[in-house]
Coordinates of C-alpha atoms in Angstrom, one line a residue:
Chain A
M2 CA 38.9 116.9 65.0
P3 CA 41.1 119.3 67.1
F4 CA 38.3 121.4 68.6
A5 CA 35.4 120.2 70.8
H6 CA 32.6 122.3 72.1
R7 CA 29.3 122.2 73.8
Y8 CA 26.3 124.0 72.2
C9 CA 22.6 123.6 73.0
G10 CA 23.5 120.5 74.9
L11 CA 25.2 118.9 72.0
T12 CA 28.8 118.0 71.5
I13 CA 30.4 119.6 68.4
H14 CA 33.7 118.4 67.0
S15 CA 35.2 121.0 64.6
A16 CA 38.2 121.1 62.3
F17 CA 38.4 124.9 62.9
P18 CA 38.1 126.9 66.1
L19 CA 34.7 128.1 67.3
P20 CA 35.8 130.7 69.8
E21 CA 32.2 131.6 70.6
L22 CA 31.7 128.3 72.3
R23 CA 33.1 126.7 75.4
N24 CA 35.8 124.1 75.0
L25 CA 35.2 120.6 76.2
A26 CA 38.0 119.1 78.2
N27 CA 36.6 115.6 77.7
P28 CA 35.0 115.7 74.3
G29 CA 33.4 112.3 74.1
I30 CA 31.5 111.3 71.0
A31 CA 30.5 114.0 68.6
D32 CA 26.8 114.8 68.0
V33 CA 27.7 117.1 65.1
T34 CA 31.0 117.4 63.2
V35 CA 32.1 120.6 61.3
R36 CA 34.8 120.7 58.7
P37 CA 35.9 123.0 55.9
A38 CA 35.7 121.6 52.3
A39 CA 34.1 122.3 48.9
V40 CA 30.3 122.1 48.9
P41 CA 28.2 120.9 45.9
D42 CA 26.3 123.6 44.0
H43 CA 23.1 121.7 44.1
L44 CA 21.5 118.6 45.7
P45 CA 20.0 115.8 43.6
N46 CA 16.2 115.8 43.4
P47 CA 15.5 118.4 46.1
A48 CA 12.1 118.7 47.8
R49 CA 12.7 122.4 47.8
R50 CA 15.1 124.6 46.0
L51 CA 15.4 128.3 46.7
A52 CA 18.3 130.8 46.2
T53 CA 19.3 130.4 49.8
Y54 CA 18.6 126.7 50.5
E55 CA 17.8 123.3 49.2
I56 CA 16.4 120.3 51.1
A57 CA 16.7 116.7 49.9
G58 CA 15.9 113.9 52.2
D59 CA 18.3 113.9 55.1
Q60 CA 20.6 116.5 53.7
A61 CA 20.4 120.3 53.0
L62 CA 22.3 123.2 51.5
L63 CA 22.3 126.7 52.9
R64 CA 23.8 129.3 50.6
L65 CA 24.7 132.8 51.7
P66 CA 26.4 134.8 48.9
G67 CA 29.6 136.4 50.0
I68 CA 29.7 134.5 53.3
A69 CA 29.6 130.7 52.9
H70 CA 27.9 127.7 51.6
Y71 CA 27.0 125.1 54.1
H72 CA 26.2 121.4 53.4
V73 CA 24.4 119.5 56.1
T74 CA 24.6 115.7 55.6
R75 CA 24.2 112.4 57.4
G76 CA 21.0 113.3 59.0
G77 CA 22.3 116.5 60.4
T78 CA 25.4 115.1 62.0
R79 CA 27.9 116.6 59.6
I80 CA 28.3 120.1 58.4
T81 CA 30.7 121.0 55.7
V82 CA 31.6 124.7 55.3
E83 CA 32.9 126.3 52.1
S84 CA 33.7 129.9 53.0
A85 CA 33.6 132.7 50.4
P86 CA 37.0 134.4 49.6
R87 CA 38.1 137.0 52.0
V88 CA 35.1 136.6 54.2
D89 CA 35.1 137.6 57.9
P90 CA 35.4 134.2 59.7
A91 CA 33.1 135.5 62.4
A92 CA 30.4 135.9 59.8
V93 CA 30.8 132.3 58.7
R94 CA 30.5 131.1 62.4
L95 CA 27.6 133.4 63.1
F96 CA 25.4 131.7 60.5
L97 CA 26.9 128.3 61.3
L98 CA 25.7 128.6 64.9
H99 CA 22.3 129.8 64.0
P100 CA 20.4 128.9 60.9
V101 CA 22.8 126.1 59.8
F102 CA 22.8 124.6 63.3
A103 CA 19.0 124.9 63.5
L104 CA 18.8 123.1 60.1
A105 CA 21.2 120.3 61.2
A106 CA 19.3 119.9 64.4
L107 CA 16.0 119.6 62.5
L108 CA 17.5 116.8 60.3
R109 CA 18.8 115.1 63.5
G110 CA 15.3 115.1 64.8
D111 CA 16.0 117.6 67.6
Y112 CA 13.4 120.2 68.7
L113 CA 14.5 123.8 68.9
L114 CA 12.5 126.9 69.6
N115 CA 13.6 130.4 68.5
A116 CA 13.6 131.5 72.1
A117 CA 15.6 133.5 74.6
A118 CA 15.4 132.0 78.0
V119 CA 16.4 132.6 81.6
A120 CA 16.5 130.4 84.7
V121 CA 14.0 131.2 87.4
A122 CA 14.2 129.0 90.5
G123 CA 15.9 126.3 88.6
K124 CA 13.4 126.3 85.7
A125 CA 13.6 127.8 82.2
V126 CA 11.3 130.6 81.3
A127 CA 11.4 131.0 77.5
F128 CA 10.5 134.0 75.5
V129 CA 9.4 133.3 72.0
G130 CA 8.5 135.9 69.3
H131 CA 9.2 137.1 65.9
S132 CA 12.3 139.1 65.0
A133 CA 12.7 142.4 66.7
T134 CA 10.3 141.7 69.6
G135 CA 13.1 142.0 72.1
K136 CA 13.7 138.4 73.2
S137 CA 17.4 138.7 73.7
S138 CA 17.0 142.2 75.3
L139 CA 14.6 140.8 77.8
A140 CA 17.0 137.9 78.6
A141 CA 19.8 140.5 79.0
M142 CA 17.7 142.7 81.3
L143 CA 16.7 139.7 83.4
G144 CA 20.2 138.4 83.4
R145 CA 21.3 141.7 84.8
G146 CA 18.6 141.3 87.4
G147 CA 20.1 138.0 88.6
F148 CA 18.3 135.4 86.5
P149 CA 20.9 133.3 84.6
V150 CA 20.7 133.3 80.9
V151 CA 19.9 129.9 79.3
S152 CA 19.6 130.9 75.6
D153 CA 19.8 133.8 73.3
S154 CA 18.0 132.5 70.2
L155 CA 18.0 128.7 70.1
L156 CA 16.5 126.7 72.9
R157 CA 16.8 122.9 72.5
I158 CA 14.1 121.0 74.3
T159 CA 14.2 117.3 75.0
E160 CA 11.8 114.9 76.7
T161 CA 13.0 113.0 79.7
S162 CA 12.1 109.4 80.5
Q163 CA 9.5 110.7 83.0
G164 CA 7.7 112.6 80.3
T165 CA 8.9 116.0 81.5
F166 CA 10.8 118.5 79.4
E167 CA 14.3 120.0 79.7
A168 CA 15.8 123.1 78.2
H169 CA 19.5 123.0 77.2
P170 CA 21.7 126.0 77.7
Q171 CA 22.7 127.5 74.3
A172 CA 26.0 129.3 74.8
P173 CA 27.7 131.8 77.1
W174 CA 26.6 135.0 75.3
L175 CA 23.8 137.1 74.1
L176 CA 23.6 139.0 70.8
L177 CA 22.4 142.6 71.5
W178 CA 22.2 145.8 69.6
P179 CA 24.1 149.0 70.6
D180 CA 21.2 150.7 72.4
M181 CA 20.7 147.8 74.7
V182 CA 24.4 147.2 75.1
E183 CA 24.9 150.7 76.4
R184 CA 21.8 150.8 78.4
L185 CA 22.8 147.7 80.4
G186 CA 26.5 148.7 80.7
F187 CA 28.0 146.0 78.5
S188 CA 30.0 148.3 76.3
E189 CA 33.4 147.2 77.8
T190 CA 32.7 143.5 77.6
C191 CA 31.2 143.1 74.1
C192 CA 32.6 142.5 70.7
D193 CA 31.3 142.7 67.1
A194 CA 29.2 139.7 66.1
R195 CA 30.6 140.1 62.6
S196 CA 32.1 142.8 60.5
G197 CA 29.8 145.3 58.9
L198 CA 27.1 144.9 61.4
A199 CA 26.4 146.8 64.7
L200 CA 25.2 143.7 66.4
K201 CA 27.3 142.8 69.5
R202 CA 28.2 139.6 71.3
V203 CA 28.0 140.0 75.1
E204 CA 29.4 137.3 77.3
Q205 CA 27.1 135.9 79.9
P206 CA 27.4 133.1 82.5
V207 CA 25.4 130.1 81.5
A208 CA 24.7 126.8 83.2
D209 CA 26.4 123.6 82.2
A210 CA 23.4 121.2 82.5
P211 CA 19.9 121.2 81.2
I212 CA 17.1 122.5 83.5
P213 CA 13.4 121.7 83.5
L214 CA 11.2 123.8 81.2
G215 CA 9.0 126.0 83.3
R216 CA 6.9 128.3 81.2
I217 CA 6.8 129.9 77.8
A218 CA 5.9 133.5 77.1
L219 CA 4.7 134.6 73.6
L220 CA 6.3 138.0 73.3
H221 CA 4.4 140.9 71.8
A222 CA 6.6 143.8 72.6
Q223 CA 4.8 147.1 72.2
K224 CA 5.9 150.6 72.5
A225 CA 4.7 152.2 75.7
R226 CA 1.9 154.5 74.9
N227 CA 0.7 155.2 78.3
P228 CA 3.6 155.9 80.6
N229 CA 1.4 155.7 83.6
R230 CA 0.4 152.1 82.8
F231 CA 3.6 150.2 82.7
K232 CA 2.8 146.7 83.4
P233 CA 3.1 143.7 81.1
T234 CA -0.3 142.4 80.1
V235 CA -0.5 138.7 80.5
Q236 CA -3.2 136.5 79.2
A237 CA -3.5 132.8 78.9
S238 CA -2.9 131.8 75.4
S239 CA -5.4 129.7 73.6
L240 CA -2.9 129.0 70.8
G241 CA -0.6 126.7 72.7
F242 CA 0.6 124.1 70.2
D243 CA -0.1 126.5 67.2
A244 CA 2.0 129.2 68.9
L245 CA 4.9 126.8 69.4
H246 CA 4.8 125.7 65.8
L247 CA 5.1 129.4 64.8
Y248 CA 8.4 129.7 66.7
D249 CA 9.9 126.3 65.8
A250 CA 13.5 127.1 64.7
G251 CA 13.0 124.7 61.8
R252 CA 9.7 126.1 60.6
S253 CA 11.1 127.4 57.3
W254 CA 12.2 124.0 56.2
L255 CA 9.9 121.6 58.1
R256 CA 7.2 121.8 55.5
Y257 CA 9.6 120.2 53.0
I258 CA 10.6 117.3 55.2
P259 CA 7.4 115.2 55.6
A260 CA 9.2 112.5 57.6
L261 CA 9.9 115.0 60.4
R262 CA 6.7 117.0 60.4
L263 CA 4.7 114.6 62.5
T264 CA 7.4 114.1 65.2
H265 CA 7.7 117.9 65.5
F266 CA 4.0 118.4 65.7
R267 CA 3.8 115.7 68.4
M268 CA 6.6 117.2 70.4
A269 CA 5.0 120.7 70.2
A270 CA 1.6 119.2 71.3
K271 CA 3.3 117.4 74.2
I272 CA 5.1 120.5 75.4
A273 CA 2.0 122.6 75.1
A274 CA 0.0 120.1 77.1
V275 CA 2.1 120.4 80.2
T276 CA 3.8 123.8 79.9
P277 CA 2.1 127.1 80.7
I278 CA 2.0 129.3 77.7
E279 CA 1.1 132.9 78.1
Q280 CA 0.9 135.9 75.8
L281 CA 3.0 138.7 77.2
D282 CA 2.3 142.2 75.9
L283 CA 5.2 144.2 77.1
P284 CA 5.3 148.0 77.1
W285 CA 8.6 148.8 75.6
E286 CA 10.4 151.9 76.5
L287 CA 14.2 151.6 76.7
S288 CA 14.6 154.7 78.9
R289 CA 12.5 153.0 81.5
H290 CA 14.2 149.7 81.4
K291 CA 14.5 149.5 85.2
E292 CA 10.7 149.6 85.4
M293 CA 10.5 147.0 82.7
V294 CA 12.8 144.7 84.7
A295 CA 10.8 145.3 87.9
S296 CA 7.6 144.5 86.0
L297 CA 9.1 141.4 84.5
R298 CA 10.4 140.2 87.9
N299 CA 6.9 140.6 89.3
W300 CA 5.6 138.6 86.4
V301 CA 8.2 136.0 86.8
G302 CA 7.2 135.8 90.5
E303 CA 10.4 134.5 91.9
A304 CA 13.5 136.0 93.5
P305 CA 16.6 136.0 91.3
D306 CA 19.4 133.5 91.8
S307 CA 21.4 134.9 94.7
R308 CA 24.7 133.5 93.3
L309 CA 24.4 135.8 90.4
Q310 CA 22.6 138.7 92.2
R311 CA 23.0 142.0 90.6
S312 CA 21.9 145.2 92.1
M313 CA 19.4 147.1 90.0
D314 CA 18.9 149.9 92.6
G315 CA 21.8 152.0 91.5
D316 CA 23.0 153.2 88.1
V317 CA 23.3 150.2 85.9
N318 CA 26.7 151.4 84.6
E319 CA 28.0 150.9 88.1
V320 CA 27.1 147.2 88.2
D321 CA 30.1 144.9 88.1
Chain B
M292 CA 1.6 131.0 39.7
T293 CA 0.3 133.8 42.0
T294 CA 0.8 137.4 40.9
T295 CA 1.9 139.8 43.6
V296 CA 0.3 143.2 43.2
W297 CA 2.3 145.8 45.1
L298 CA 0.1 148.5 46.7
A299 CA 2.8 151.1 46.4
S300 CA 3.0 154.6 47.6
Y301 CA 5.1 157.2 49.3
P302 CA 4.2 157.2 53.0
K303 CA 1.0 159.1 54.0
S304 CA -0.5 158.9 50.5
G305 CA -3.6 156.8 51.2
N306 CA -2.2 153.3 51.1
T307 CA -3.9 152.2 54.3
W308 CA -7.2 153.5 53.2
F309 CA -7.0 151.5 50.0
R310 CA -6.0 148.3 51.9
L311 CA -8.9 148.7 54.3
F312 CA -11.2 149.2 51.3
M313 CA -9.9 146.0 49.7
A314 CA -10.4 144.1 53.0
R315 CA -14.0 145.1 53.1
L316 CA -14.6 144.5 49.5
L317 CA -13.1 141.0 49.5
H318 CA -14.5 140.0 52.8
P319 CA -17.8 141.9 53.2
D320 CA -19.2 139.4 55.8
Q321 CA -16.2 139.5 58.1
H322 CA -16.9 142.6 60.1
S323 CA -14.4 143.8 62.7
S324 CA -14.4 147.0 64.7
D325 CA -10.7 146.4 65.4
L326 CA -8.5 147.9 62.7
N327 CA -5.7 145.5 63.7
S328 CA -7.8 142.4 62.9
L329 CA -8.7 142.8 59.3
P330 CA -9.4 139.7 57.2
L331 CA -6.9 140.7 54.5
Y332 CA -3.2 139.9 54.8
T333 CA -1.1 142.4 52.9
P334 CA 2.4 141.9 54.2
I335 CA 4.6 144.9 53.6
A336 CA 7.5 144.4 51.1
S337 CA 9.9 145.3 53.9
S338 CA 8.5 142.7 56.4
R339 CA 11.5 141.3 58.3
R340 CA 9.4 138.4 59.5
L341 CA 8.4 137.4 56.0
F342 CA 12.0 137.6 54.7
D343 CA 13.3 135.4 57.6
D344 CA 10.5 132.8 57.2
M345 CA 10.8 132.6 53.4
L346 CA 14.6 132.3 53.2
G347 CA 15.3 130.5 56.5
V348 CA 18.0 133.1 57.2
P349 CA 17.9 135.6 60.1
S350 CA 18.0 139.1 58.4
A351 CA 19.3 140.4 61.8
F352 CA 22.7 138.9 60.9
L353 CA 22.9 140.3 57.4
T354 CA 24.1 143.7 56.3
A355 CA 21.7 146.1 54.5
G356 CA 23.4 145.2 51.1
E357 CA 23.1 141.5 51.7
I358 CA 19.4 141.8 52.7
A359 CA 18.7 143.9 49.6
A360 CA 20.3 141.3 47.4
L361 CA 18.1 138.6 48.8
R362 CA 14.8 140.5 48.9
P363 CA 13.8 139.5 45.4
D364 CA 14.3 135.8 46.3
A365 CA 12.2 136.2 49.4
D366 CA 9.4 137.8 47.4
A367 CA 9.6 135.1 44.7
A368 CA 9.4 132.4 47.4
F369 CA 6.3 134.1 48.9
N370 CA 4.8 134.3 45.4
E371 CA 5.4 130.6 44.9
A372 CA 3.8 129.8 48.2
G373 CA 0.6 131.6 47.4
D374 CA -2.5 129.7 46.4
E375 CA -4.6 132.6 45.2
P376 CA -4.4 134.1 41.7
R377 CA -3.2 137.4 43.1
Q378 CA -2.0 138.6 46.5
L379 CA -1.8 142.2 47.6
R380 CA 1.3 143.5 49.4
K381 CA 2.0 147.0 50.7
A382 CA 5.2 148.7 49.6
H383 CA 6.7 152.1 50.5
D384 CA 10.1 151.4 48.9
A385 CA 10.9 153.3 45.8
Y386 CA 11.3 151.1 42.8
T387 CA 15.1 150.8 42.7
Y388 CA 17.6 148.4 41.2
L389 CA 20.3 146.3 42.9
P390 CA 24.0 146.7 41.8
D391 CA 23.6 143.6 39.6
G392 CA 20.7 145.2 37.7
R393 CA 17.8 143.3 39.2
P394 CA 14.9 145.3 40.4
L395 CA 14.5 145.2 44.2
L396 CA 10.8 144.6 43.9
S397 CA 10.8 142.2 41.0
Q398 CA 8.9 142.7 37.7
A399 CA 6.4 141.3 35.2
P400 CA 5.1 138.7 34.7
N401 CA 4.6 137.7 38.3
F402 CA 4.5 141.2 39.7
A403 CA 2.3 144.2 39.1
A404 CA 1.5 147.4 41.0
I405 CA -1.2 149.9 42.0
Y406 CA 0.6 153.2 42.7
I407 CA -1.2 155.7 44.9
L408 CA -0.1 159.3 44.3
R409 CA -0.9 162.2 46.5
D410 CA -0.1 165.9 46.2
P411 CA 3.2 166.4 48.0
W412 CA 2.1 169.4 50.1
D413 CA -0.6 167.3 51.7
V414 CA 1.8 164.4 52.1
A415 CA 4.2 166.8 53.9
V416 CA 1.6 167.8 56.4
S417 CA 0.6 164.3 57.1
F418 CA 4.2 163.2 57.2
A419 CA 5.0 165.8 59.9
S420 CA 2.2 164.6 62.1
H421 CA 3.0 160.9 61.7
F422 CA 6.8 161.2 62.2
N423 CA 6.4 164.0 64.8
C424 CA 8.6 166.5 63.0
T425 CA 8.2 170.1 61.9
L426 CA 6.8 171.1 58.5
D427 CA 10.2 172.3 57.5
E428 CA 11.7 168.9 58.3
A429 CA 8.9 167.1 56.5
V430 CA 9.5 169.2 53.4
R431 CA 13.2 168.6 53.7
R432 CA 12.7 164.9 53.8
L433 CA 10.3 164.9 50.9
R434 CA 13.1 166.6 48.9
D435 CA 15.8 164.2 50.1
S436 CA 16.9 161.9 47.3
H437 CA 18.8 159.7 49.9
L438 CA 15.9 159.3 52.3
S439 CA 15.4 155.8 53.9
I440 CA 13.1 154.7 56.6
A441 CA 13.4 151.9 59.1
R442 CA 17.2 152.5 59.1
N443 CA 18.6 152.5 62.6
P444 CA 21.9 150.7 63.2
R445 CA 21.5 150.9 66.9
E446 CA 18.5 148.6 67.3
L447 CA 16.6 146.1 65.2
N448 CA 13.5 147.4 63.4
R449 CA 10.6 145.1 62.7
Q450 CA 10.9 146.2 59.1
L451 CA 13.8 146.1 56.7
E452 CA 15.3 149.3 55.5
Q453 CA 13.3 151.1 52.7
R454 CA 14.8 153.5 50.3
L455 CA 12.2 156.2 49.5
L456 CA 14.3 158.6 47.4
S457 CA 12.7 162.0 47.2
W458 CA 8.9 162.3 46.7
E459 CA 9.5 163.0 43.1
G460 CA 12.1 160.2 42.7
H461 CA 9.7 157.8 44.4
V462 CA 6.9 158.6 42.0
L463 CA 9.1 158.6 38.9
S464 CA 10.7 155.3 39.9
W465 CA 7.3 153.5 40.0
L466 CA 6.1 155.2 36.8
S467 CA 9.0 153.7 34.9
A468 CA 8.8 150.2 36.6
P469 CA 8.8 147.3 34.2
L470 CA 5.5 145.8 35.4
P471 CA 1.8 146.4 34.8
L472 CA 1.0 149.6 36.7
H473 CA -2.2 151.3 37.6
V474 CA -2.0 154.8 39.1
M475 CA -4.6 156.1 41.5
R476 CA -4.6 159.7 42.7
F477 CA -5.6 160.3 46.3
E478 CA -7.4 163.4 45.2
E479 CA -9.6 161.5 42.8
M480 CA -10.2 158.8 45.4
K481 CA -11.7 161.6 47.5
R482 CA -13.5 163.5 44.7
A483 CA -14.8 160.6 42.6
P484 CA -14.5 157.5 44.8
L485 CA -16.7 155.1 42.9
R486 CA -15.1 155.7 39.5
T487 CA -11.5 155.7 41.0
F488 CA -11.9 152.6 43.1
R489 CA -13.8 150.8 40.4
A490 CA -10.9 151.3 38.0
A491 CA -8.5 149.8 40.6
V492 CA -10.8 146.9 41.2
R493 CA -11.0 146.2 37.5
F494 CA -7.2 146.4 37.2
L495 CA -7.0 143.7 39.8
G496 CA -9.2 141.5 37.6
L497 CA -12.2 141.6 40.0
D498 CA -15.8 141.9 38.9
H499 CA -17.4 143.4 42.0
D500 CA -20.4 145.6 41.0
D501 CA -20.9 149.2 42.0
R502 CA -23.1 148.3 44.9
A503 CA -20.3 146.1 46.5
I504 CA -17.8 148.9 45.8
E505 CA -20.0 151.5 47.4
A506 CA -20.6 149.4 50.4
A507 CA -16.9 148.9 50.9
L508 CA -16.3 152.6 50.5
A509 CA -19.0 153.4 53.0
A510 CA -17.4 151.1 55.6
C511 CA -14.1 152.9 55.1
R512 CA -15.2 156.5 55.4
I513 CA -12.6 158.6 57.3
E514 CA -15.1 159.4 60.0
R515 CA -15.7 155.7 60.6
L516 CA -12.0 154.8 60.6
Q517 CA -11.4 157.6 63.1
Q518 CA -14.1 156.2 65.3
M519 CA -12.7 152.7 65.1
E520 CA -9.3 154.1 66.1
T521 CA -10.7 155.7 69.3
E522 CA -11.9 152.3 70.3
T523 CA -8.8 150.3 69.6
R524 CA -5.4 151.8 68.9
F525 CA -4.2 151.1 65.3
N526 CA -0.9 149.2 65.3
E527 CA 0.4 151.3 62.4
A528 CA 0.1 154.5 64.3
P529 CA 3.5 155.7 65.4
Q530 CA 4.4 155.9 69.1
A531 CA 4.8 159.6 68.9
A532 CA 1.4 160.3 67.4
D533 CA -1.9 159.9 69.2
R534 CA -3.6 158.5 66.1
F535 CA -3.1 157.3 62.6
F536 CA -6.1 158.7 60.8
R537 CA -6.0 162.4 60.7
R538 CA -8.2 164.5 58.4
G539 CA -7.5 162.9 55.0
E540 CA -8.3 166.3 53.3
I541 CA -7.2 167.7 50.0
G542 CA -5.3 171.0 50.1
E543 CA -4.5 171.2 53.7
G544 CA -0.9 171.6 52.8
V545 CA -1.6 174.6 50.7
T546 CA -3.0 176.4 53.7
R547 CA -0.5 175.3 56.2
L548 CA 2.8 175.5 54.4
S549 CA 4.6 178.7 53.8
E550 CA 5.4 179.9 50.3
E551 CA 9.0 179.0 50.9
Q552 CA 8.0 175.4 51.9
L553 CA 5.5 175.1 49.0
R554 CA 7.8 176.2 46.2
P555 CA 10.1 173.2 46.0
L556 CA 7.2 170.8 46.4
L557 CA 5.4 172.6 43.5
D558 CA 8.5 172.2 41.4
M559 CA 8.6 168.5 42.1
Y560 CA 4.9 168.2 41.4
R561 CA 5.2 169.9 38.0
R562 CA 8.1 167.7 36.9
V563 CA 6.1 164.6 37.9
E564 CA 3.0 165.8 36.1
R565 CA 5.1 166.5 33.0
A566 CA 6.5 163.0 33.2
I567 CA 3.0 161.5 33.6
S568 CA 1.8 163.4 30.5
E569 CA 4.8 162.3 28.5
N570 CA 4.4 158.7 29.6
A571 CA 0.7 158.8 28.6
A572 CA 1.6 160.3 25.2
Q573 CA 4.1 157.5 24.6
R574 CA 1.7 154.8 25.5
G575 CA -1.2 156.4 23.8

């Protein structure tokens, strides 16, 4: 395979370029291989068959009309991609690096959260939440405030031999919508995530190595109703393990893979047992994003990484 | 197989009132003073979260056309996952068709609908308050056959885009939908609540008696809902408005709209009434 990349702490060998990912000078052994080829229409005896996916044992199909069909095999270590005619290659890669990769990781036995995360004093602070709760935007705001980004949407968590947990950096970018791109001054350094969509890909520095998992915030972004009370509301979450399960990146498919359900539940329970999990109700008002960042920095409780210090005192558009 | 019953309406037509009633009717012992914690899950047809979870695909990465093409599959998957004979889901979308001819919101036998219809002049007044616009703008939007909500390409909305069409187009689209349909008029819900709500309950195949229906209605009086909203803000209230439950009156639009604003709404209303009469005559 001519191309080798690092993604969520795994080595990907690909037959076609993945320009969104960093190249690996010394590839080593592949954790996942990606190649273009024809993909079967169906799987034999699937545990689940829907228009968009099929699950059968240790393989899966993900079908996106007009974009591509993806076949995940060999227990999630091989991904075959059959692109639709005249499709935007960026669209094919966008889905490859998100739901398809999450599906492959699930079949591999990896544990991924749908989470954006930043590094605070050398530990990962992860924001989990449903779509449109502002996870990536929060990571971007904190990134601008000097806290290195760890992930945009997929956070792979592994257990060390000491029984602690590590978070693996996803990739050197965030996916943001135009309002946030302009608000944070990223307009000159972004590109379209795919054609036909306003979503932008913004480059971000990211660490090379995994870092300890510090805390998890369940994000409930709310619109600011009282402009005079602009503090995030934090409460200890009694959900813990249940909450993690809700944001498991493989949750859509996990119910149809009995062999993996128990290991995933155990992993979630272990993480919840040692990692602080809080519900974060965040007043959301884009025009006051500096106050939002200040509030978040207070909540985070640590100074930003001085190596990536950004000044938030001036106009954000003046930040280099 | 579960049947999904759409609780469909143009916005500001009484949909939330009916859902609150159903929550109380089906769960009379689960009292809650928090409007946001009701014991009845009625996910909206345009729920992004439900779409993503059912299909395993992030809708944020899909174009509006790609999402629309997959919505019937997400709804079918949700139907399959249900373990009750019927599940209620809110819908503000007009009943439209995809380019390949499939209805966006599916059809019989696994789908049915209760359509709540409210006089357009009263919808306009409530619409203006909810969306923080002028009455002129509200009337313009009710007349706009291309109107969509939750459509903002600059940020990600929690809901998927919903095509409303005009108020008239919205009503007519549901009246001609190929699925079992029960029409409720907001004005009759107010004037003759027991009879009107009972008919909807029977359409749903439920056998609750009048005492149970009246108890649920009493728990959902507008004054009580307004009081509950003063205690805990209702999540469905828009940011721009200070509350969700306003007056819920009949005829407010007639007194507040000018003749110039009323005239096009009356024209739409008459055409809708004619269509309803013709529809009834054909079925009768």
